[in-house]
mmCIF file of C-alpha atoms in Angstrom:
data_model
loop_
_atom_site.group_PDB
_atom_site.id
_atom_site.type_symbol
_atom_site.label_atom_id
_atom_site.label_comp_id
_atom_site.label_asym_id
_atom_site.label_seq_id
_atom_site.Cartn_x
_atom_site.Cartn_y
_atom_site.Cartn_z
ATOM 1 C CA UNK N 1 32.560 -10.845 43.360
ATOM 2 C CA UNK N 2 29.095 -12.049 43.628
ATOM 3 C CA UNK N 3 27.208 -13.611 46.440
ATOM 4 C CA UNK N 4 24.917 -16.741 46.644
ATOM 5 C CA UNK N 5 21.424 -15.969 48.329
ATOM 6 C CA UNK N 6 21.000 -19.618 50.066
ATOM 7 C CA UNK N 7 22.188 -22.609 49.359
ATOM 8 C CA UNK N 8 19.824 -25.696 48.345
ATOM 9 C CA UNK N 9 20.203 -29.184 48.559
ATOM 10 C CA UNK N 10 18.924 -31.053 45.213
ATOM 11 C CA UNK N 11 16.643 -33.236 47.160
ATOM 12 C CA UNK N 12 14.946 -29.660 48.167
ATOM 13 C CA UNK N 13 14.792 -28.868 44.453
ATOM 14 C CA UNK N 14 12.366 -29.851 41.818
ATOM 15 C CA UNK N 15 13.116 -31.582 38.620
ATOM 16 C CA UNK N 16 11.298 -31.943 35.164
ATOM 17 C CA UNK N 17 12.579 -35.013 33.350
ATOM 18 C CA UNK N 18 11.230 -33.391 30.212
ATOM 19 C CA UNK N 19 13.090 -30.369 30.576
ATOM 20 C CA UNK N 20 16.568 -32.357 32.008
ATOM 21 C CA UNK N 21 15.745 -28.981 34.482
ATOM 22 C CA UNK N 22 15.685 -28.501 38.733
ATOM 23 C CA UNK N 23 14.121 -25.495 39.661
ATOM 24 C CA UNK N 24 13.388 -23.581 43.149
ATOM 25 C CA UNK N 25 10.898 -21.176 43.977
ATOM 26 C CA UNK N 26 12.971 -17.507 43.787
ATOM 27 C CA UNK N 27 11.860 -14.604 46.283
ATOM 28 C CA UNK N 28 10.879 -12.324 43.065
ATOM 29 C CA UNK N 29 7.812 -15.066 42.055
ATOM 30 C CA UNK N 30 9.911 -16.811 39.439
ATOM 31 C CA UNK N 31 12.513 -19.757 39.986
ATOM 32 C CA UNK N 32 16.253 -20.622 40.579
ATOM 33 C CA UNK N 33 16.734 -23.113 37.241
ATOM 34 C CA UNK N 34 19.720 -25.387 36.119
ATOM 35 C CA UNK N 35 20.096 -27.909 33.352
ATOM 36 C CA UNK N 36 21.067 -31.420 34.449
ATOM 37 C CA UNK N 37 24.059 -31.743 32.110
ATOM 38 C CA UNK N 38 25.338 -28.100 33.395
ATOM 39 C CA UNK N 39 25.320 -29.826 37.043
ATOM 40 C CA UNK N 40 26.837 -33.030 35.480
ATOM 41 C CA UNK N 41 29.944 -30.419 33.932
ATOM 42 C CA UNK N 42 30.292 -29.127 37.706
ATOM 43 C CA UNK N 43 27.954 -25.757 37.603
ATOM 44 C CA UNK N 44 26.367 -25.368 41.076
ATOM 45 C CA UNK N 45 24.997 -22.185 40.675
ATOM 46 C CA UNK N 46 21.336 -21.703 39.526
ATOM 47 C CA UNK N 47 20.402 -18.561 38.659
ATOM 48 C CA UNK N 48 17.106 -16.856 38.331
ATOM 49 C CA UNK N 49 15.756 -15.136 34.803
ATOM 50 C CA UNK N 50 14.046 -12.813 36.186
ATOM 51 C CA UNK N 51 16.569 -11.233 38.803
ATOM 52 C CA UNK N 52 20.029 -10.912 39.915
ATOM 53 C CA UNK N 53 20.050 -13.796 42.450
ATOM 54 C CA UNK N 54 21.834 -17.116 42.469
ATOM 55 C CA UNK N 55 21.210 -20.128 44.243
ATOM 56 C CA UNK N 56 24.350 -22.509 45.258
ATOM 57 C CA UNK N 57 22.968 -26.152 44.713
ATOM 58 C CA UNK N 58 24.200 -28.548 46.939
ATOM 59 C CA UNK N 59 24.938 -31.919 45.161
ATOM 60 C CA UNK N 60 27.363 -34.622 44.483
ATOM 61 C CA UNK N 61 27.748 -36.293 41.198
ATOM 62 C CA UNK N 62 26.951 -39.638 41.939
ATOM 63 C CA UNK N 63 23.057 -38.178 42.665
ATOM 64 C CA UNK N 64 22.972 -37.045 39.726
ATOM 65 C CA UNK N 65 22.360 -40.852 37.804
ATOM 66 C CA UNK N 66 18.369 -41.207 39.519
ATOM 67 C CA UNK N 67 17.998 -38.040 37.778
ATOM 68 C CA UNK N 68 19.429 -39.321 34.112
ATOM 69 C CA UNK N 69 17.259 -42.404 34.605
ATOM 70 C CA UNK N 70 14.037 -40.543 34.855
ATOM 71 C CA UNK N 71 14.555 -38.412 32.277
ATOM 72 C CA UNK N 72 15.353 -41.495 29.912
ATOM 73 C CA UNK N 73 18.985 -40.165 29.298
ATOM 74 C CA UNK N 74 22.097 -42.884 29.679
ATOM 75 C CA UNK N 75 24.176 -41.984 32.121
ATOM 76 C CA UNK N 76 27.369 -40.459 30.774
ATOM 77 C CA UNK N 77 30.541 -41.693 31.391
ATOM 78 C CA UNK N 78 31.857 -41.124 35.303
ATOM 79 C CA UNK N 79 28.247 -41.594 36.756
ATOM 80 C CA UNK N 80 28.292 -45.211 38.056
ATOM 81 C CA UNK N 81 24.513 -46.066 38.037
#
């Protein structure tokens, strides 16, 4: 069983519309990251690359559609805009 080390709200998360990416700063010096579509198909965890810890990313769908707009992706279906 693994463990979360904090969980993040999305507004506390930053996202690249050119990516379709939020990241978060990670303890080691690299970042928490997770796609936009993986957080559309309900994955909350973000993990980092560079070590074993996971981030649980607060969010409900619905939030989701600013996020499609700015990245200049149509909203897919069950994300009322």
């Amino acid at each position: 069983m693994s463990t979360t080390y904090d969980q993040i709200e999305i507004e506390d998360m930053t996202f690249h519309p050119e990516l379709e990416m939020f990241t978060y700063p990670c303890p080691c010096g690299d970042r928490f990251e997770i796609l936009l579509d993986d957080m559309f198909d309900g994955i909350k965890l973000a993990v980092c690359p560079s070590c074993s810890l996971m981030i649980d990313v607060i969010f409900e769908v619905e939030d989701l559609a600013e996020y499609y707009e700015q990245a200049g992706i149509a909203l897919p279906e069950g994300i009322a805009a």
